[in-house]
């Protein structure tokens, strides 16, 4: 993951449907200074299209996307888990944005 | 067992007047139906023609008796009228079961007829799913590739990419819509047809969202159109192929391979009559609806965090689409429906569909919070007033439900 200064900020929105992943990303971005690189993890296919569109509308820069096909077992710490626990971890998108002045 | 004389026994009762659109007073309660793309209310003359054809055209037009011949005359007349409207010869026009099957026949039939030339199929990135899927299947069946030409943010194909794609060796067919029914943007079909001709590749133009609303140039080798989109009954589609174009029937042997089992004569007759009717006042309706959609574009743009998409000028007269940031599109459709306004949406935020509109995705615009409207000829300024009056509040309520403030 691109992390020019310090550890990258990760927002885990896996299992959430649109528009929640973008809302979670926007809420986190609001607290962070310009130049921060934020990575959103999302299983919802709309996020792949909506994160770059959100970044463009908000003056941020979309810097990359990666498809994680065979994720390791989930290590949730954010307490927002509403995925189906009986299934194995779903593939997800890892979408990276460099924040502008917002 | 009692013999029931009610002809509709066991069927759900029609809920006449439930939408309040036929109440004589209280126009404030009238619903504004603004989701008319692909399925519009019947044009009054389509209705009249359909009723006439129920009486005169119920018989099988392939039979040789008087009743059959009368039905055949209606069908022949319908073909001739549709051909005249699209600038084709009568024998170049075929009726199909639906617009979707017309697209399937066009893609699969020309790919099969040109299998010796090549197996690749070139398509625009915002073509209908029927074209994209048929192209993928036709190409894969012969070891070829479906080449998708990208579009810009307005939804218009990259002409240079299109030219180089159709100019490559081994291309069986190219497909480009005349205009996109989701966002309204017109495609450069004249330039695309020149490039395809130079390469000896037939071009399929999907006019499913535009015929009946916009001038469709004769720059095509195959044309598909959708009568239900111009105010005719669903249950018939139009497929035209120039005489020089080879089109193979890909299904099992059939007397009418384009409409196995025959077409609905009343539906085809109503389609032709309605097409003549909408062509007669097309320019007046173009100006009227264009003014209304211009107004929607301008007023919607004032609502916070909205992106109005599609080309602002080079577009269909009656289609507008916009997306609201941080809004669940399906919740917004429901909220507007409750307020008496019916709209469409390309969003996919519920369990029913996972993938959002491939058109919005190809354009790189927001896919969530999407609202799509297509104005009918029966749409009034009052209907648009109602949409614009209730939209800001509906958006605010749906955002409040998600706790979105100050993002």
XYZ file of N, CA and C in Angstrom, chain A residues 17-20 22-24 26-28 30 44-47 49-54 56-58, chain B residues 153 305 307 325-328 348-351 354-356 361 364-368 402 404 406-407:
144
model
N -23.328 -1.969 2.081
C -23.818 -1.647 0.733
C -23.776 -0.141 0.493
N -23.759 0.208 -0.818
C -23.707 1.606 -1.202
C -24.939 2.334 -0.667
N -24.862 3.574 -0.239
C -23.663 4.423 -0.317
C -22.808 4.413 0.953
N -23.016 3.404 1.842
C -22.335 3.443 3.148
C -20.810 3.439 3.062
N -18.809 4.826 0.924
C -18.345 6.183 0.612
C -18.607 7.121 1.798
N -19.731 6.900 2.485
C -20.037 7.739 3.651
C -19.001 7.519 4.756
N -18.638 6.249 4.998
C -17.603 5.956 6.011
C -16.273 6.611 5.643
N -15.842 9.255 3.697
C -15.946 10.711 3.798
C -15.855 11.158 5.258
N -16.503 10.384 6.155
C -16.492 10.739 7.573
C -15.063 10.703 8.126
N -14.302 9.691 7.693
C -12.923 9.575 8.169
C -12.042 10.671 7.559
N -12.759 13.574 6.744
C -13.034 14.887 7.331
C -12.094 15.193 8.503
N -18.737 -4.114 -1.678
C -19.796 -3.637 -2.572
C -19.181 -3.189 -3.901
N -19.698 -3.763 -5.032
C -19.082 -3.433 -6.322
C -19.213 -1.959 -6.712
N -20.209 -1.267 -6.161
C -20.386 0.148 -6.513
C -19.230 1.007 -5.990
N -18.600 0.567 -4.898
C -17.545 1.382 -4.282
C -16.392 1.632 -5.252
N -16.500 2.216 -8.318
C -16.815 3.342 -9.203
C -17.033 4.626 -8.411
N -17.610 4.474 -7.218
C -18.029 5.655 -6.481
C -16.895 6.342 -5.717
N -15.871 5.591 -5.337
C -14.760 6.231 -4.628
C -14.010 7.219 -5.546
N -13.637 6.816 -6.780
C -13.006 7.813 -7.661
C -13.927 8.998 -7.972
N -15.237 8.731 -8.134
C -16.177 9.827 -8.435
C -16.280 10.772 -7.238
N -16.343 10.213 -6.039
C -16.389 11.034 -4.816
C -15.116 11.872 -4.701
N -13.143 12.900 -7.046
C -13.163 13.977 -8.047
C -14.079 15.111 -7.593
N -15.264 14.769 -7.041
C -16.217 15.801 -6.625
C -15.717 16.579 -5.412
N -14.853 15.946 -4.590
C -14.404 16.559 -3.347
C -12.975 17.123 -3.421
N -16.589 11.169 -19.905
C -17.447 11.404 -18.752
C -18.882 11.720 -19.146
N -24.518 18.832 -3.294
C -23.834 17.562 -3.584
C -24.568 16.695 -4.600
N -24.552 15.571 -8.887
C -23.855 15.596 -10.159
C -24.893 15.299 -11.250
N -24.742 12.599 -3.952
C -23.730 12.023 -3.071
C -24.375 11.635 -1.730
N -23.945 10.521 -1.168
C -24.395 10.035 0.139
C -25.891 9.739 0.185
N -26.455 9.294 -0.943
C -27.881 8.964 -0.975
C -28.055 7.542 -1.505
N -28.935 6.791 -0.845
C -29.313 5.460 -1.325
C -30.368 5.659 -2.417
N -27.718 0.617 -7.284
C -27.927 -0.765 -6.862
C -27.546 -0.901 -5.405
N -28.356 -0.338 -4.518
C -27.974 -0.344 -3.112
C -28.796 -1.309 -2.281
N -29.512 -2.211 -2.919
C -30.287 -3.186 -2.147
C -29.807 -4.589 -2.494
N -30.463 -5.559 -1.879
C -30.061 -6.940 -2.111
C -30.482 -7.437 -3.491
N -26.776 -6.301 -7.355
C -25.494 -5.942 -6.742
C -24.738 -4.929 -7.581
N -24.772 -5.129 -8.906
C -23.985 -4.267 -9.781
C -24.755 -2.998 -10.122
N -24.132 -1.837 -9.977
C -24.801 -0.608 -10.388
C -24.839 -0.504 -11.911
N -21.120 3.586 -14.547
C -19.772 3.114 -14.216
C -18.804 3.405 -15.360
N -17.673 6.903 -15.396
C -16.876 7.349 -14.256
C -17.617 8.359 -13.391
N -18.953 8.299 -13.403
C -19.720 9.199 -12.544
C -20.300 8.396 -11.388
N -20.812 9.142 -10.402
C -21.360 8.526 -9.202
C -22.491 7.556 -9.557
N -22.428 6.330 -9.028
C -23.498 5.374 -9.337
C -24.557 5.331 -8.243
N -24.194 5.765 -7.026
C -25.233 5.716 -5.991
C -26.055 7.014 -6.023
N -29.471 8.216 6.891
C -28.118 7.658 6.931
C -27.211 8.468 7.849
N -26.169 11.544 7.523
C -25.135 12.257 6.773
C -25.315 13.759 6.961
N -22.809 17.352 7.065
C -21.501 18.010 7.043
C -20.378 17.194 6.444
N -20.719 16.234 5.561
C -19.656 15.495 4.895
C -19.341 16.142 3.555
